[in-house]
């Protein structure tokens, strides 16, 4: 099963409620003077919740405890960012020592607030060269303005799932590699009913579908959200208008926004047996590496394959890229056992055998260079597509921000309006979006 993925809307709601950490927070002081060889019990809060995920992490911690007989780890599963942040603000003996989050774009808050400890001193004194251990993109989303307050603990990469049987029937010999090929194939694969509805859509571009948050397809253009001074620059980037034009062309070629959105509302829950790709209402679909395991477990009644998402026609050299995200792991600043906590963080994030075993167990992408190239990784070709995406030098992740995912929520709301035809002047709309993002960032910093 996949790791739980909180929607960005949650982050914005928490900001509005004053529950997420602000830059002016005053976290309780912990200690990095503890003896990591002394007997101690660490509390580790994480968000995994399904039985398979929880077992895999419990097994990982059991292996750690065998190596560190003096350290006992108390695991607390299914903890949300909201609960964790409230506990870290309150401090006290009930607060966790080790913390994790599925929301990489909240790292800016964790680092700037000081609630998560700076890990660079721990990396240096234990001889861990982070640039040699971790891929650059993963390091980028676990740090903020030079502060490495988190490390990656497995990753997710996004690619294209496609129905091989539908492709064969339509006479398509390989998955599309460019956006124009995606549009062409989507039209060929779309099947209508006698009453004008849909039996199947080639590729549903609508942004409210499952994992179709606009930032994930936008990654194929390699956008820069902010300039060197932290100012939003989406209106300045030609890729922004190109992205929305491509999305609009995909919609128009398959019948228009209204009919597609009506068909989307007939889809079942993303994580259920009524997932639209599994029920063959979609011939192609953007999703993460975990979907393959779910398709196998569900015994999908068709042959399917995976490939990188197509890229813009004028950037063919970037084919193979994709959107990256993942779990981040850190040490609570209020922990009185930071050296012992670091031993756990270091083991879970840098030990090659551990990272590979955990990745295989929950079907996620490993998060170190050595683990990505390990022969012990799952050999399934469908899964290895996502390893290739993770290694691609053009793959990108969302940049961290002081207000977490609020800028992504602003982009989502804007994208919903664009696809519904409510933004007549795209350039003007993008300038307004930049102004909104800048105002939100300024408010969170004051």
mmCIF file of N, CA and C in Angstrom, residues 63-148:
data_model
loop_
_atom_site.group_PDB
_atom_site.id
_atom_site.type_symbol
_atom_site.label_atom_id
_atom_site.label_comp_id
_atom_site.label_asym_id
_atom_site.label_seq_id
_atom_site.Cartn_x
_atom_site.Cartn_y
_atom_site.Cartn_z
ATOM 1 N N UNK A 63 15.657 -4.080 13.660
ATOM 2 C CA UNK A 63 17.035 -4.286 13.208
ATOM 3 C C UNK A 63 17.970 -3.252 13.834
ATOM 4 N N UNK A 64 17.481 -2.023 13.951
ATOM 5 C CA UNK A 64 18.276 -0.981 14.595
ATOM 6 C C UNK A 64 18.546 -1.322 16.060
ATOM 7 N N UNK A 65 17.517 -1.780 16.770
ATOM 8 C CA UNK A 65 17.680 -2.090 18.194
ATOM 9 C C UNK A 65 18.655 -3.244 18.421
ATOM 10 N N UNK A 66 18.758 -4.150 17.473
ATOM 11 C CA UNK A 66 19.744 -5.232 17.603
ATOM 12 C C UNK A 66 21.166 -4.692 17.517
ATOM 13 N N UNK A 67 21.337 -3.617 16.753
ATOM 14 C CA UNK A 67 22.656 -2.992 16.632
ATOM 15 C C UNK A 67 22.956 -2.073 17.813
ATOM 16 N N UNK A 68 21.912 -1.506 18.379
ATOM 17 C CA UNK A 68 22.068 -0.543 19.475
ATOM 18 C C UNK A 68 21.267 -1.064 20.671
ATOM 19 N N UNK A 69 21.864 -1.997 21.415
ATOM 20 C CA UNK A 69 21.153 -2.664 22.497
ATOM 21 C C UNK A 69 20.728 -1.710 23.602
ATOM 22 N N UNK A 70 21.378 -0.569 23.670
ATOM 23 C CA UNK A 70 21.047 0.385 24.735
ATOM 24 C C UNK A 70 19.869 1.277 24.386
ATOM 25 N N UNK A 71 19.418 1.251 23.121
ATOM 26 C CA UNK A 71 18.351 2.159 22.683
ATOM 27 C C UNK A 71 17.071 1.373 22.418
ATOM 28 N N UNK A 72 16.010 1.781 23.087
ATOM 29 C CA UNK A 72 14.679 1.243 22.839
ATOM 30 C C UNK A 72 13.864 2.322 22.125
ATOM 31 N N UNK A 73 13.135 1.919 21.099
ATOM 32 C CA UNK A 73 12.362 2.883 20.316
ATOM 33 C C UNK A 73 10.876 2.602 20.486
ATOM 34 N N UNK A 74 10.154 3.607 20.928
ATOM 35 C CA UNK A 74 8.701 3.526 21.030
ATOM 36 C C UNK A 74 8.112 4.176 19.779
ATOM 37 N N UNK A 75 7.462 3.382 18.947
ATOM 38 C CA UNK A 75 6.896 3.887 17.705
ATOM 39 C C UNK A 75 5.435 4.266 17.889
ATOM 40 N N UNK A 76 5.075 5.426 17.378
ATOM 41 C CA UNK A 76 3.683 5.901 17.417
ATOM 42 C C UNK A 76 3.249 6.139 15.973
ATOM 43 N N UNK A 77 2.366 5.278 15.425
ATOM 44 C CA UNK A 77 1.993 5.382 14.011
ATOM 45 C C UNK A 77 0.855 6.362 13.760
ATOM 46 N N UNK A 78 0.612 6.640 12.470
ATOM 47 C CA UNK A 78 -0.556 7.396 12.013
ATOM 48 C C UNK A 78 -0.652 8.783 12.650
ATOM 49 N N UNK A 79 0.478 9.443 12.811
ATOM 50 C CA UNK A 79 0.508 10.784 13.395
ATOM 51 C C UNK A 79 0.485 11.811 12.270
ATOM 52 N N UNK A 80 -0.436 12.747 12.338
ATOM 53 C CA UNK A 80 -0.524 13.786 11.309
ATOM 54 C C UNK A 80 0.462 14.913 11.591
ATOM 55 N N UNK A 81 0.732 15.712 10.577
ATOM 56 C CA UNK A 81 1.588 16.880 10.771
ATOM 57 C C UNK A 81 0.993 17.819 11.814
ATOM 58 N N UNK A 82 -0.328 17.948 11.807
ATOM 59 C CA UNK A 82 -0.989 18.844 12.763
ATOM 60 C C UNK A 82 -0.690 18.407 14.198
ATOM 61 N N UNK A 83 -0.876 17.111 14.481
ATOM 62 C CA UNK A 83 -0.629 16.604 15.832
ATOM 63 C C UNK A 83 0.827 16.774 16.228
ATOM 64 N N UNK A 84 1.713 16.437 15.299
ATOM 65 C CA UNK A 84 3.136 16.555 15.580
ATOM 66 C C UNK A 84 3.524 18.000 15.888
ATOM 67 N N UNK A 85 3.046 18.936 15.070
ATOM 68 C CA UNK A 85 3.413 20.334 15.260
ATOM 69 C C UNK A 85 2.893 20.898 16.573
ATOM 70 N N UNK A 86 1.686 20.497 16.954
ATOM 71 C CA UNK A 86 1.147 20.941 18.234
ATOM 72 C C UNK A 86 2.009 20.418 19.387
ATOM 73 N N UNK A 87 2.428 19.157 19.289
ATOM 74 C CA UNK A 87 3.241 18.573 20.362
ATOM 75 C C UNK A 87 4.602 19.250 20.447
ATOM 76 N N UNK A 88 5.196 19.560 19.297
ATOM 77 C CA UNK A 88 6.506 20.202 19.313
ATOM 78 C C UNK A 88 6.419 21.627 19.861
ATOM 79 N N UNK A 89 5.324 22.293 19.597
ATOM 80 C CA UNK A 89 5.145 23.643 20.146
ATOM 81 C C UNK A 89 4.987 23.586 21.661
ATOM 82 N N UNK A 90 4.262 22.550 22.118
ATOM 83 C CA UNK A 90 4.014 22.440 23.553
ATOM 84 C C UNK A 90 5.245 21.949 24.302
ATOM 85 N N UNK A 91 6.058 21.101 23.642
ATOM 86 C CA UNK A 91 7.241 20.542 24.310
ATOM 87 C C UNK A 91 6.845 19.586 25.419
ATOM 88 N N UNK A 92 7.734 19.371 26.379
ATOM 89 C CA UNK A 92 7.444 18.497 27.504
ATOM 90 C C UNK A 92 7.855 17.060 27.243
ATOM 91 N N UNK A 93 7.653 16.230 28.229
ATOM 92 C CA UNK A 93 8.131 14.842 28.189
ATOM 93 C C UNK A 93 7.364 13.981 27.196
ATOM 94 N N UNK A 94 6.164 14.417 26.786
ATOM 95 C CA UNK A 94 5.370 13.625 25.861
ATOM 96 C C UNK A 94 5.722 13.899 24.398
ATOM 97 N N UNK A 95 6.543 14.893 24.149
ATOM 98 C CA UNK A 95 6.902 15.230 22.774
ATOM 99 C C UNK A 95 7.828 14.159 22.192
ATOM 100 N N UNK A 96 7.798 13.960 20.884
ATOM 101 C CA UNK A 96 8.641 12.930 20.271
ATOM 102 C C UNK A 96 10.105 13.351 20.196
ATOM 103 N N UNK A 97 10.968 12.359 20.024
ATOM 104 C CA UNK A 97 12.389 12.612 19.781
ATOM 105 C C UNK A 97 12.688 12.622 18.289
ATOM 106 N N UNK A 98 12.123 11.652 17.560
ATOM 107 C CA UNK A 98 12.311 11.538 16.118
ATOM 108 C C UNK A 98 10.961 11.740 15.443
ATOM 109 N N UNK A 99 10.955 12.519 14.370
ATOM 110 C CA UNK A 99 9.700 12.886 13.707
ATOM 111 C C UNK A 99 9.815 12.661 12.207
ATOM 112 N N UNK A 100 8.693 12.364 11.587
ATOM 113 C CA UNK A 100 8.682 12.207 10.137
ATOM 114 C C UNK A 100 7.453 12.880 9.559
ATOM 115 N N UNK A 101 7.523 13.182 8.266
ATOM 116 C CA UNK A 101 6.417 13.840 7.582
ATOM 117 C C UNK A 101 6.400 13.399 6.132
ATOM 118 N N UNK A 102 5.196 13.307 5.563
ATOM 119 C CA UNK A 102 5.052 13.020 4.147
ATOM 120 C C UNK A 102 4.998 14.297 3.317
ATOM 121 N N UNK A 103 5.020 15.441 3.970
ATOM 122 C CA UNK A 103 4.790 16.714 3.282
ATOM 123 C C UNK A 103 6.106 17.451 3.100
ATOM 124 N N UNK A 104 6.785 17.191 2.002
ATOM 125 C CA UNK A 104 8.116 17.759 1.802
ATOM 126 C C UNK A 104 8.105 19.273 1.719
ATOM 127 N N UNK A 105 7.025 19.851 1.208
ATOM 128 C CA UNK A 105 7.013 21.305 1.066
ATOM 129 C C UNK A 105 6.782 22.022 2.393
ATOM 130 N N UNK A 106 6.626 21.274 3.483
ATOM 131 C CA UNK A 106 6.579 21.895 4.813
ATOM 132 C C UNK A 106 7.967 22.026 5.433
ATOM 133 N N UNK A 107 8.995 21.495 4.745
ATOM 134 C CA UNK A 107 10.338 21.518 5.319
ATOM 135 C C UNK A 107 10.809 22.937 5.601
ATOM 136 N N UNK A 108 10.402 23.892 4.750
ATOM 137 C CA UNK A 108 10.777 25.281 4.997
ATOM 138 C C UNK A 108 10.336 25.762 6.359
ATOM 139 N N UNK A 109 9.138 25.343 6.773
ATOM 140 C CA UNK A 109 8.644 25.714 8.104
ATOM 141 C C UNK A 109 9.432 25.010 9.200
ATOM 142 N N UNK A 110 9.676 23.710 8.996
ATOM 143 C CA UNK A 110 10.378 22.965 10.026
ATOM 144 C C UNK A 110 11.773 23.534 10.264
ATOM 145 N N UNK A 111 12.436 23.922 9.179
ATOM 146 C CA UNK A 111 13.798 24.449 9.303
ATOM 147 C C UNK A 111 13.813 25.868 9.858
ATOM 148 N N UNK A 112 12.984 26.753 9.287
ATOM 149 C CA UNK A 112 13.046 28.160 9.679
ATOM 150 C C UNK A 112 12.537 28.396 11.088
ATOM 151 N N UNK A 113 11.628 27.540 11.560
ATOM 152 C CA UNK A 113 11.078 27.715 12.904
ATOM 153 C C UNK A 113 12.012 27.202 13.986
ATOM 154 N N UNK A 114 12.917 26.295 13.620
ATOM 155 C CA UNK A 114 13.798 25.684 14.612
ATOM 156 C C UNK A 114 13.181 24.517 15.341
ATOM 157 N N UNK A 115 11.964 24.121 14.977
ATOM 158 C CA UNK A 115 11.323 22.994 15.651
ATOM 159 C C UNK A 115 12.014 21.661 15.342
ATOM 160 N N UNK A 116 12.625 21.572 14.150
ATOM 161 C CA UNK A 116 13.408 20.400 13.797
ATOM 162 C C UNK A 116 14.882 20.797 13.882
ATOM 163 N N UNK A 117 15.680 19.993 14.537
ATOM 164 C CA UNK A 117 17.085 20.315 14.777
ATOM 165 C C UNK A 117 17.885 20.322 13.478
ATOM 166 N N UNK A 118 18.893 21.165 13.419
ATOM 167 C CA UNK A 118 19.821 21.198 12.302
ATOM 168 C C UNK A 118 20.660 19.922 12.341
ATOM 169 N N UNK A 119 20.653 19.171 11.254
ATOM 170 C CA UNK A 119 21.346 17.885 11.220
ATOM 171 C C UNK A 119 22.787 17.985 10.729
ATOM 172 N N UNK A 120 23.179 19.117 10.189
ATOM 173 C CA UNK A 120 24.545 19.235 9.670
ATOM 174 C C UNK A 120 25.620 18.944 10.725
ATOM 175 N N UNK A 121 25.477 19.433 11.970
ATOM 176 C CA UNK A 121 26.497 19.085 12.974
ATOM 177 C C UNK A 121 26.595 17.584 13.229
ATOM 178 N N UNK A 122 25.463 16.894 13.200
ATOM 179 C CA UNK A 122 25.474 15.440 13.402
ATOM 180 C C UNK A 122 26.113 14.734 12.203
ATOM 181 N N UNK A 123 25.808 15.211 11.008
ATOM 182 C CA UNK A 123 26.408 14.639 9.805
ATOM 183 C C UNK A 123 27.925 14.783 9.835
ATOM 184 N N UNK A 124 28.389 15.977 10.221
ATOM 185 C CA UNK A 124 29.834 16.228 10.226
ATOM 186 C C UNK A 124 30.562 15.376 11.261
ATOM 187 N N UNK A 125 30.028 15.313 12.479
ATOM 188 C CA UNK A 125 30.776 14.618 13.538
ATOM 189 C C UNK A 125 30.738 13.106 13.399
ATOM 190 N N UNK A 126 29.820 12.585 12.559
ATOM 191 C CA UNK A 126 29.810 11.138 12.315
ATOM 192 C C UNK A 126 30.333 10.807 10.919
ATOM 193 N N UNK A 127 30.878 11.803 10.220
ATOM 194 C CA UNK A 127 31.548 11.556 8.951
ATOM 195 C C UNK A 127 30.644 11.194 7.789
ATOM 196 N N UNK A 128 29.396 11.668 7.800
ATOM 197 C CA UNK A 128 28.472 11.385 6.702
ATOM 198 C C UNK A 128 28.519 12.546 5.710
ATOM 199 N N UNK A 129 28.974 12.289 4.497
ATOM 200 C CA UNK A 129 29.020 13.297 3.442
ATOM 201 C C UNK A 129 27.687 13.269 2.704
ATOM 202 N N UNK A 130 26.817 14.180 3.037
ATOM 203 C CA UNK A 130 25.451 14.115 2.519
ATOM 204 C C UNK A 130 25.395 14.221 0.992
ATOM 205 N N UNK A 131 26.311 14.966 0.393
ATOM 206 C CA UNK A 131 26.287 15.127 -1.058
ATOM 207 C C UNK A 131 26.691 13.850 -1.777
ATOM 208 N N UNK A 132 27.463 13.012 -1.112
ATOM 209 C CA UNK A 132 27.836 11.725 -1.703
ATOM 210 C C UNK A 132 26.779 10.657 -1.442
ATOM 211 N N UNK A 133 26.021 10.828 -0.363
ATOM 212 C CA UNK A 133 25.041 9.803 0.017
ATOM 213 C C UNK A 133 23.707 9.991 -0.697
ATOM 214 N N UNK A 134 23.220 11.237 -0.776
ATOM 215 C CA UNK A 134 21.857 11.479 -1.246
ATOM 216 C C UNK A 134 21.836 12.181 -2.608
ATOM 217 N N UNK A 135 20.870 11.850 -3.461
ATOM 218 C CA UNK A 135 20.692 12.591 -4.710
ATOM 219 C C UNK A 135 20.388 14.063 -4.422
ATOM 220 N N UNK A 136 20.850 14.939 -5.298
ATOM 221 C CA UNK A 136 20.726 16.379 -5.066
ATOM 222 C C UNK A 136 19.286 16.822 -4.870
ATOM 223 N N UNK A 137 18.373 16.329 -5.703
ATOM 224 C CA UNK A 137 16.984 16.777 -5.595
ATOM 225 C C UNK A 137 16.398 16.447 -4.231
ATOM 226 N N UNK A 138 16.751 15.279 -3.692
ATOM 227 C CA UNK A 138 16.241 14.887 -2.383
ATOM 228 C C UNK A 138 16.856 15.736 -1.280
ATOM 229 N N UNK A 139 18.121 16.113 -1.437
ATOM 230 C CA UNK A 139 18.730 17.029 -0.473
ATOM 231 C C UNK A 139 18.062 18.388 -0.528
ATOM 232 N N UNK A 140 17.703 18.819 -1.731
ATOM 233 C CA UNK A 140 17.075 20.133 -1.891
ATOM 234 C C UNK A 140 15.756 20.216 -1.128
ATOM 235 N N UNK A 141 14.957 19.139 -1.154
ATOM 236 C CA UNK A 141 13.657 19.242 -0.491
ATOM 237 C C UNK A 141 13.716 18.879 0.995
ATOM 238 N N UNK A 142 14.903 18.571 1.505
ATOM 239 C CA UNK A 142 15.035 18.332 2.946
ATOM 240 C C UNK A 142 15.827 19.438 3.643
ATOM 241 N N UNK A 143 16.070 20.531 2.948
ATOM 242 C CA UNK A 143 16.789 21.659 3.545
ATOM 243 C C UNK A 143 16.114 22.959 3.151
ATOM 244 N N UNK A 144 16.471 24.026 3.865
ATOM 245 C CA UNK A 144 15.891 25.335 3.562
ATOM 246 C C UNK A 144 16.882 26.417 3.958
ATOM 247 N N UNK A 145 17.278 27.205 2.951
ATOM 248 C CA UNK A 145 18.207 28.318 3.152
ATOM 249 C C UNK A 145 19.457 27.889 3.943
ATOM 250 N N UNK A 146 20.016 26.766 3.510
ATOM 251 C CA UNK A 146 21.259 26.298 4.096
ATOM 252 C C UNK A 146 21.123 25.488 5.364
ATOM 253 N N UNK A 147 19.913 25.266 5.845
ATOM 254 C CA UNK A 147 19.699 24.509 7.078
ATOM 255 C C UNK A 147 19.168 23.123 6.736
ATOM 256 N N UNK A 148 19.929 22.088 7.041
ATOM 257 C CA UNK A 148 19.558 20.709 6.746
ATOM 258 C C UNK A 148 18.846 20.135 7.965
#
